[in-house]
Amino acid sequence: MLEEYDLGATQLFDINLYRNPTLPLKDNPYAIVNCLEAKECLVPDQSPVRAVRGTEYWRCSPPNLPNLTVRESASEGVDLWYDPLVRKQIFFSDRLARRLIEEGFTGINLFLLKTI
């Protein structure tokens, strides 16, 4: 399903899982996403982030992630990206996030963020 969206340079790698050493799982739904697209979308002065000492990066603790503020313009272009200022978070376009929810995607928490 992800391949239906604009992922830019981001790579998807299927994971081959086995029930035992000789019996692979059928219809294996697992993959690794190597997110290679970057967009500056975070608005630090309107988000609950703190500077990482000695670097130019920002950090947000997990309970505060739903309170991040991002630029609305970031939703244009690729549908999956990271922000170079908060490199440990992955952002999804609204259209991709809604599709993931509709499809019952699990394994990651999705939050609707405030945009300006």
Short mmCIF file of N, CA, C and O in Angstrom, two decimals:
data_model
loop_
_atom_site.label_atom_id
_atom_site.label_comp_id
_atom_site.label_asym_id
_atom_site.label_seq_id
_atom_site.Cartn_x
_atom_site.Cartn_y
_atom_site.Cartn_z
N MET A 1 0.82 -1.18 0.00
CA MET A 1 0.00 0.00 0.00
C MET A 1 0.87 1.26 0.00
O MET A 1 0.54 2.22 -0.65
N LEU A 2 1.97 1.27 0.74
CA LEU A 2 2.83 2.45 0.79
C LEU A 2 3.35 2.84 -0.59
O LEU A 2 3.57 4.01 -0.86
N GLU A 3 3.54 1.86 -1.44
CA GLU A 3 4.08 2.12 -2.77
C GLU A 3 3.11 2.94 -3.64
O GLU A 3 3.50 3.46 -4.66
N GLU A 4 1.86 3.08 -3.22
CA GLU A 4 0.88 3.89 -3.94
C GLU A 4 1.08 5.39 -3.69
O GLU A 4 0.46 6.21 -4.35
N TYR A 5 1.93 5.74 -2.74
CA TYR A 5 2.15 7.12 -2.35
C TYR A 5 3.53 7.58 -2.77
O TYR A 5 4.40 6.78 -3.10
N ASP A 6 3.72 8.89 -2.75
CA ASP A 6 5.00 9.47 -3.13
C ASP A 6 5.96 9.34 -1.94
O ASP A 6 5.86 10.08 -0.97
N LEU A 7 6.88 8.40 -2.05
CA LEU A 7 7.86 8.18 -0.98
C LEU A 7 9.22 8.77 -1.32
O LEU A 7 10.13 8.72 -0.51
N GLY A 8 9.33 9.35 -2.51
CA GLY A 8 10.61 9.94 -2.90
C GLY A 8 11.71 8.91 -2.85
O GLY A 8 11.58 7.80 -3.34
N ALA A 9 12.81 9.23 -2.17
CA ALA A 9 13.97 8.34 -2.07
C ALA A 9 13.82 7.29 -0.97
O ALA A 9 14.67 6.41 -0.85
N THR A 10 12.75 7.36 -0.18
CA THR A 10 12.57 6.39 0.91
C THR A 10 12.49 4.98 0.35
O THR A 10 11.92 4.75 -0.70
N GLN A 11 13.09 4.04 1.08
CA GLN A 11 13.17 2.66 0.63
C GLN A 11 12.33 1.75 1.52
O GLN A 11 12.23 1.97 2.73
N LEU A 12 11.74 0.72 0.90
CA LEU A 12 11.00 -0.32 1.62
C LEU A 12 11.71 -1.65 1.40
O LEU A 12 12.04 -1.99 0.27
N PHE A 13 11.94 -2.38 2.49
CA PHE A 13 12.58 -3.68 2.41
C PHE A 13 11.68 -4.71 3.06
O PHE A 13 11.35 -4.59 4.25
N ASP A 14 11.24 -5.70 2.29
CA ASP A 14 10.43 -6.77 2.86
C ASP A 14 11.26 -7.57 3.86
O ASP A 14 12.46 -7.78 3.67
N ILE A 15 10.60 -8.00 4.93
CA ILE A 15 11.25 -8.86 5.92
C ILE A 15 10.69 -10.26 5.71
O ILE A 15 9.48 -10.45 5.72
N ASN A 16 11.55 -11.20 5.52
CA ASN A 16 11.12 -12.58 5.35
C ASN A 16 11.11 -13.27 6.70
O ASN A 16 12.16 -13.53 7.29
N LEU A 17 9.92 -13.54 7.22
CA LEU A 17 9.76 -14.24 8.50
C LEU A 17 9.42 -15.69 8.23
O LEU A 17 8.72 -16.02 7.27
N TYR A 18 9.91 -16.54 9.12
CA TYR A 18 9.70 -17.98 8.96
C TYR A 18 9.02 -18.55 10.19
O TYR A 18 9.32 -18.17 11.32
N ARG A 19 8.09 -19.47 9.96
CA ARG A 19 7.43 -20.18 11.04
C ARG A 19 8.43 -21.14 11.71
O ARG A 19 8.41 -21.35 12.90
N ASN A 20 9.28 -21.72 10.90
CA ASN A 20 10.41 -22.52 11.37
C ASN A 20 11.51 -22.35 10.32
O ASN A 20 11.29 -21.68 9.32
N PRO A 21 12.68 -22.91 10.51
CA PRO A 21 13.79 -22.62 9.57
C PRO A 21 13.51 -22.91 8.10
O PRO A 21 14.17 -22.37 7.23
N THR A 22 12.52 -23.73 7.79
CA THR A 22 12.26 -24.06 6.38
C THR A 22 10.89 -23.63 5.88
O THR A 22 10.59 -23.78 4.71
N LEU A 23 10.04 -23.07 6.76
CA LEU A 23 8.67 -22.73 6.37
C LEU A 23 8.41 -21.23 6.51
O LEU A 23 8.14 -20.73 7.59
N PRO A 24 8.50 -20.47 5.38
CA PRO A 24 8.23 -19.03 5.47
C PRO A 24 6.74 -18.77 5.71
O PRO A 24 5.88 -19.56 5.34
N LEU A 25 6.45 -17.64 6.34
CA LEU A 25 5.06 -17.24 6.54
C LEU A 25 4.45 -16.86 5.20
O LEU A 25 5.12 -16.26 4.35
N LYS A 26 3.18 -17.17 4.99
CA LYS A 26 2.49 -16.76 3.77
C LYS A 26 2.00 -15.33 3.94
O LYS A 26 1.63 -14.91 5.02
N ASP A 27 1.95 -14.58 2.86
CA ASP A 27 1.44 -13.21 2.88
C ASP A 27 2.08 -12.39 3.99
O ASP A 27 1.40 -11.77 4.80
N ASN A 28 3.39 -12.41 4.05
CA ASN A 28 4.12 -11.71 5.09
C ASN A 28 3.90 -10.20 4.96
O ASN A 28 4.28 -9.60 3.97
N PRO A 29 3.29 -9.55 5.97
CA PRO A 29 2.97 -8.12 5.87
C PRO A 29 4.04 -7.19 6.42
O PRO A 29 3.80 -6.00 6.54
N TYR A 30 5.22 -7.70 6.75
CA TYR A 30 6.21 -6.89 7.45
C TYR A 30 7.28 -6.33 6.50
O TYR A 30 7.69 -6.99 5.56
N ALA A 31 7.69 -5.10 6.81
CA ALA A 31 8.74 -4.46 6.02
C ALA A 31 9.47 -3.46 6.90
O ALA A 31 8.97 -3.04 7.93
N ILE A 32 10.65 -3.10 6.48
CA ILE A 32 11.43 -2.04 7.11
C ILE A 32 11.36 -0.83 6.21
O ILE A 32 11.50 -0.93 4.99
N VAL A 33 11.11 0.33 6.81
CA VAL A 33 11.07 1.59 6.06
C VAL A 33 12.36 2.34 6.36
O VAL A 33 12.67 2.61 7.52
N ASN A 34 13.12 2.64 5.32
CA ASN A 34 14.33 3.45 5.45
C ASN A 34 13.97 4.84 4.95
O ASN A 34 13.99 5.11 3.75
N CYS A 35 13.59 5.72 5.87
CA CYS A 35 13.10 7.05 5.51
C CYS A 35 14.29 7.95 5.14
O CYS A 35 15.12 8.28 5.97
N LEU A 36 14.34 8.33 3.87
CA LEU A 36 15.46 9.12 3.36
C LEU A 36 15.05 10.54 2.95
O LEU A 36 15.90 11.32 2.54
N GLU A 37 13.77 10.84 3.03
CA GLU A 37 13.29 12.16 2.63
C GLU A 37 13.24 13.09 3.84
O GLU A 37 12.75 12.69 4.90
N ALA A 38 13.74 14.29 3.68
CA ALA A 38 13.75 15.26 4.78
C ALA A 38 13.00 16.52 4.36
O ALA A 38 13.10 16.95 3.21
N LYS A 39 12.22 17.05 5.30
CA LYS A 39 11.55 18.34 5.12
C LYS A 39 11.63 19.07 6.45
O LYS A 39 11.42 18.47 7.50
N GLU A 40 11.91 20.35 6.38
CA GLU A 40 11.89 21.15 7.60
C GLU A 40 10.43 21.53 7.86
O GLU A 40 9.90 22.43 7.22
N CYS A 41 9.80 20.84 8.79
CA CYS A 41 8.38 21.07 9.03
C CYS A 41 8.08 21.52 10.46
O CYS A 41 7.07 22.16 10.70
N LEU A 42 8.95 21.22 11.41
CA LEU A 42 8.69 21.55 12.81
C LEU A 42 8.76 23.06 13.05
O LEU A 42 9.62 23.75 12.50
N VAL A 43 7.85 23.55 13.89
CA VAL A 43 7.88 24.94 14.35
C VAL A 43 8.30 24.88 15.83
O VAL A 43 7.45 24.73 16.71
N PRO A 44 9.62 24.95 16.10
CA PRO A 44 10.10 24.72 17.47
C PRO A 44 9.54 25.66 18.51
O PRO A 44 9.23 25.24 19.63
N ASP A 45 9.36 26.94 18.17
CA ASP A 45 8.88 27.88 19.19
C ASP A 45 7.40 27.70 19.52
O ASP A 45 6.89 28.33 20.44
N GLN A 46 6.70 26.82 18.79
CA GLN A 46 5.30 26.53 19.08
C GLN A 46 5.09 25.05 19.40
O GLN A 46 3.99 24.54 19.33
N SER A 47 6.19 24.37 19.74
CA SER A 47 6.14 22.94 20.02
C SER A 47 6.82 22.65 21.36
O SER A 47 7.75 23.37 21.74
N PRO A 48 6.39 21.58 22.05
CA PRO A 48 7.02 21.22 23.32
C PRO A 48 8.32 20.45 23.12
O PRO A 48 8.40 19.25 23.36
N VAL A 49 9.32 21.15 22.62
CA VAL A 49 10.61 20.52 22.35
C VAL A 49 11.69 21.20 23.18
O VAL A 49 11.51 22.33 23.64
N ARG A 50 12.79 20.51 23.35
CA ARG A 50 13.93 21.10 24.03
C ARG A 50 15.16 20.83 23.19
O ARG A 50 15.27 19.80 22.51
N ALA A 51 16.09 21.76 23.24
CA ALA A 51 17.32 21.63 22.46
C ALA A 51 18.18 20.51 23.05
O ALA A 51 18.24 20.33 24.26
N VAL A 52 18.82 19.77 22.17
CA VAL A 52 19.79 18.77 22.61
C VAL A 52 21.11 19.49 22.78
O VAL A 52 21.65 20.05 21.81
N ARG A 53 21.60 19.52 24.01
CA ARG A 53 22.78 20.31 24.34
C ARG A 53 23.97 19.97 23.43
O ARG A 53 24.25 18.81 23.16
N GLY A 54 24.60 21.01 22.93
CA GLY A 54 25.78 20.85 22.09
C GLY A 54 25.49 20.52 20.64
O GLY A 54 26.40 20.24 19.88
N THR A 55 24.19 20.53 20.26
CA THR A 55 23.83 20.23 18.87
C THR A 55 22.82 21.25 18.38
O THR A 55 22.35 22.09 19.14
N GLU A 56 22.45 21.11 17.13
CA GLU A 56 21.42 21.97 16.55
C GLU A 56 20.06 21.27 16.54
O GLU A 56 19.10 21.78 15.99
N TYR A 57 19.97 20.11 17.18
CA TYR A 57 18.77 19.29 17.12
C TYR A 57 17.84 19.55 18.30
O TYR A 57 18.23 20.09 19.32
N TRP A 58 16.58 19.13 18.11
CA TRP A 58 15.55 19.26 19.13
C TRP A 58 15.04 17.88 19.49
O TRP A 58 15.08 16.96 18.69
N ARG A 59 14.53 17.75 20.71
CA ARG A 59 13.98 16.49 21.18
C ARG A 59 12.61 16.75 21.80
O ARG A 59 12.39 17.78 22.42
N CYS A 60 11.73 15.78 21.63
CA CYS A 60 10.39 15.86 22.22
C CYS A 60 10.13 14.54 22.91
O CYS A 60 10.31 13.48 22.32
N SER A 61 9.71 14.59 24.17
CA SER A 61 9.43 13.34 24.88
C SER A 61 8.11 12.77 24.37
O SER A 61 7.20 13.51 23.99
N PRO A 62 7.97 11.44 24.34
CA PRO A 62 6.78 10.80 23.76
C PRO A 62 5.43 11.32 24.23
O PRO A 62 4.55 11.50 23.38
N PRO A 63 5.21 11.61 25.51
CA PRO A 63 3.87 12.10 25.86
C PRO A 63 3.51 13.43 25.19
O PRO A 63 2.33 13.75 25.05
N ASN A 64 4.52 14.18 24.77
CA ASN A 64 4.27 15.49 24.16
C ASN A 64 4.20 15.46 22.63
O ASN A 64 3.90 16.47 22.02
N LEU A 65 4.46 14.32 22.02
CA LEU A 65 4.47 14.25 20.55
C LEU A 65 3.17 14.74 19.91
O LEU A 65 3.22 15.45 18.91
N PRO A 66 1.99 14.43 20.45
CA PRO A 66 0.77 14.92 19.80
C PRO A 66 0.64 16.44 19.83
O PRO A 66 -0.22 16.99 19.14
N ASN A 67 1.47 17.13 20.58
CA ASN A 67 1.38 18.59 20.70
C ASN A 67 2.37 19.34 19.82
O ASN A 67 2.50 20.56 19.94
N LEU A 68 3.06 18.63 18.94
CA LEU A 68 3.98 19.31 18.03
C LEU A 68 3.20 20.18 17.06
O LEU A 68 2.07 19.86 16.68
N THR A 69 3.82 21.26 16.63
CA THR A 69 3.24 22.12 15.60
C THR A 69 4.15 22.06 14.38
O THR A 69 5.37 22.19 14.49
N VAL A 70 3.54 21.85 13.21
CA VAL A 70 4.30 21.75 11.96
C VAL A 70 3.75 22.74 10.94
O VAL A 70 2.62 23.21 11.06
N ARG A 71 4.55 23.02 9.95
CA ARG A 71 4.13 23.90 8.87
C ARG A 71 3.17 23.15 7.94
O ARG A 71 3.46 22.04 7.51
N GLU A 72 2.05 23.76 7.63
CA GLU A 72 1.07 23.14 6.74
C GLU A 72 1.68 22.85 5.36
O GLU A 72 1.34 21.87 4.71
N SER A 73 2.60 23.68 4.92
CA SER A 73 3.23 23.49 3.61
C SER A 73 4.00 22.17 3.52
O SER A 73 4.27 21.69 2.43
N ALA A 74 4.35 21.57 4.66
CA ALA A 74 5.11 20.32 4.64
C ALA A 74 4.29 19.17 4.06
O ALA A 74 4.86 18.17 3.62
N SER A 75 2.96 19.30 4.04
CA SER A 75 2.14 18.22 3.51
C SER A 75 2.24 18.11 1.99
O SER A 75 1.77 17.14 1.41
N GLU A 76 2.85 19.09 1.35
CA GLU A 76 3.03 19.05 -0.10
C GLU A 76 4.25 18.19 -0.42
O GLU A 76 5.20 18.13 0.33
N GLY A 77 4.21 17.52 -1.55
CA GLY A 77 5.35 16.70 -1.97
C GLY A 77 5.27 15.30 -1.40
O GLY A 77 4.19 14.73 -1.28
N VAL A 78 6.42 14.76 -1.01
CA VAL A 78 6.46 13.37 -0.54
C VAL A 78 5.57 13.18 0.68
O VAL A 78 5.33 14.11 1.46
N ASP A 79 5.05 11.96 0.83
CA ASP A 79 4.07 11.65 1.86
C ASP A 79 4.67 11.09 3.15
O ASP A 79 3.95 10.86 4.11
N LEU A 80 5.97 10.85 3.18
CA LEU A 80 6.63 10.27 4.34
C LEU A 80 8.01 10.89 4.44
O LEU A 80 8.78 10.85 3.48
N TRP A 81 8.32 11.51 5.60
CA TRP A 81 9.59 12.21 5.73
C TRP A 81 10.00 12.33 7.20
O TRP A 81 9.23 12.02 8.09
N TYR A 82 11.22 12.79 7.40
CA TYR A 82 11.69 13.16 8.73
C TYR A 82 12.09 14.62 8.69
O TYR A 82 12.34 15.17 7.62
N ASP A 83 12.13 15.25 9.84
CA ASP A 83 12.59 16.63 9.93
C ASP A 83 14.03 16.58 10.44
O ASP A 83 14.29 15.95 11.46
N PRO A 84 14.97 17.24 9.77
CA PRO A 84 16.37 17.20 10.22
C PRO A 84 16.57 17.72 11.65
O PRO A 84 17.54 17.36 12.30
N LEU A 85 15.64 18.54 12.15
CA LEU A 85 15.77 19.06 13.52
C LEU A 85 15.35 18.05 14.58
O LEU A 85 15.82 18.10 15.71
N VAL A 86 14.43 17.16 14.25
CA VAL A 86 13.98 16.12 15.18
C VAL A 86 14.07 14.77 14.47
O VAL A 86 13.08 14.16 14.11
N ARG A 87 15.26 14.29 14.30
CA ARG A 87 15.53 13.16 13.42
C ARG A 87 14.95 11.83 13.88
O ARG A 87 14.92 10.89 13.12
N LYS A 88 14.48 11.73 15.10
CA LYS A 88 13.96 10.45 15.57
C LYS A 88 12.46 10.30 15.33
O LYS A 88 11.87 9.31 15.74
N GLN A 89 11.84 11.26 14.66
CA GLN A 89 10.40 11.19 14.38
C GLN A 89 10.20 11.09 12.88
O GLN A 89 10.93 11.67 12.10
N ILE A 90 9.16 10.37 12.49
CA ILE A 90 8.78 10.28 11.08
C ILE A 90 7.42 10.93 10.93
O ILE A 90 6.53 10.74 11.76
N PHE A 91 7.27 11.70 9.88
CA PHE A 91 6.03 12.42 9.62
C PHE A 91 5.35 11.85 8.38
O PHE A 91 6.02 11.44 7.43
N PHE A 92 4.02 11.83 8.41
CA PHE A 92 3.22 11.33 7.31
C PHE A 92 2.30 12.43 6.83
O PHE A 92 1.79 13.21 7.64
N SER A 93 2.06 12.48 5.52
CA SER A 93 1.04 13.41 5.02
C SER A 93 -0.31 12.98 5.57
O SER A 93 -0.50 11.82 5.96
N ASP A 94 -1.25 13.91 5.60
CA ASP A 94 -2.58 13.60 6.09
C ASP A 94 -3.21 12.48 5.27
O ASP A 94 -3.81 11.56 5.82
N ARG A 95 -3.05 12.54 3.95
CA ARG A 95 -3.67 11.52 3.10
C ARG A 95 -3.10 10.13 3.37
O ARG A 95 -3.82 9.14 3.41
N LEU A 96 -1.80 10.03 3.63
CA LEU A 96 -1.20 8.73 3.92
C LEU A 96 -1.60 8.26 5.32
O LEU A 96 -1.95 7.09 5.50
N ALA A 97 -1.59 9.13 6.29
CA ALA A 97 -1.97 8.75 7.66
C ALA A 97 -3.41 8.24 7.70
O ALA A 97 -3.70 7.22 8.33
N ARG A 98 -4.32 8.94 7.01
CA ARG A 98 -5.72 8.50 7.00
C ARG A 98 -5.86 7.12 6.36
O ARG A 98 -6.63 6.28 6.81
N ARG A 99 -5.11 6.88 5.32
CA ARG A 99 -5.16 5.57 4.65
C ARG A 99 -4.62 4.47 5.57
O ARG A 99 -5.18 3.38 5.64
N LEU A 100 -3.54 4.76 6.29
CA LEU A 100 -2.99 3.77 7.22
C LEU A 100 -4.01 3.42 8.29
O LEU A 100 -4.17 2.25 8.65
N ILE A 101 -4.72 4.42 8.79
CA ILE A 101 -5.75 4.18 9.80
C ILE A 101 -6.89 3.34 9.21
O ILE A 101 -7.34 2.37 9.81
N GLU A 102 -7.33 3.70 8.01
CA GLU A 102 -8.41 2.94 7.34
C GLU A 102 -8.04 1.48 7.13
O GLU A 102 -8.87 0.60 7.24
N GLU A 103 -6.77 1.24 6.81
CA GLU A 103 -6.29 -0.11 6.54
C GLU A 103 -6.00 -0.90 7.81
O GLU A 103 -5.63 -2.07 7.75
N GLY A 104 -6.13 -0.26 8.98
CA GLY A 104 -5.88 -0.96 10.24
C GLY A 104 -4.42 -1.16 10.53
O GLY A 104 -4.03 -2.09 11.23
N PHE A 105 -3.58 -0.26 10.01
CA PHE A 105 -2.13 -0.34 10.22
C PHE A 105 -1.82 -0.31 11.72
O PHE A 105 -2.39 0.48 12.46
N THR A 106 -0.93 -1.18 12.16
CA THR A 106 -0.54 -1.22 13.58
C THR A 106 0.97 -1.16 13.70
O THR A 106 1.69 -1.31 12.72
N GLY A 107 1.43 -0.94 14.91
CA GLY A 107 2.87 -0.96 15.16
C GLY A 107 3.49 0.41 15.29
O GLY A 107 4.69 0.53 15.54
N ILE A 108 2.70 1.46 15.10
CA ILE A 108 3.21 2.82 15.21
C ILE A 108 2.06 3.72 15.67
O ILE A 108 0.90 3.48 15.32
N ASN A 109 2.37 4.70 16.47
CA ASN A 109 1.35 5.65 16.91
C ASN A 109 1.30 6.82 15.94
O ASN A 109 2.32 7.42 15.64
N LEU A 110 0.10 7.13 15.46
CA LEU A 110 -0.11 8.26 14.56
C LEU A 110 -0.84 9.36 15.32
O LEU A 110 -1.82 9.09 16.01
N PHE A 111 -0.36 10.59 15.18
CA PHE A 111 -0.97 11.72 15.85
C PHE A 111 -1.28 12.80 14.83
O PHE A 111 -0.45 13.12 13.98
N LEU A 112 -2.46 13.38 14.93
CA LEU A 112 -2.81 14.54 14.12
C LEU A 112 -2.14 15.74 14.77
O LEU A 112 -2.35 16.02 15.94
N LEU A 113 -1.30 16.44 14.03
CA LEU A 113 -0.55 17.56 14.57
C LEU A 113 -1.17 18.89 14.18
O LEU A 113 -1.81 19.01 13.14
N LYS A 114 -0.93 19.88 15.03
CA LYS A 114 -1.40 21.24 14.72
C LYS A 114 -0.53 21.79 13.60
O LYS A 114 0.69 21.60 13.58
N THR A 115 -1.16 22.47 12.65
CA THR A 115 -0.43 23.08 11.53
C THR A 115 -0.64 24.58 11.52
O THR A 115 -1.67 25.08 11.96
N ILE A 116 0.35 25.27 11.00
CA ILE A 116 0.23 26.73 10.81
C ILE A 116 0.72 27.07 9.42
O ILE A 116 1.39 26.31 8.76
#
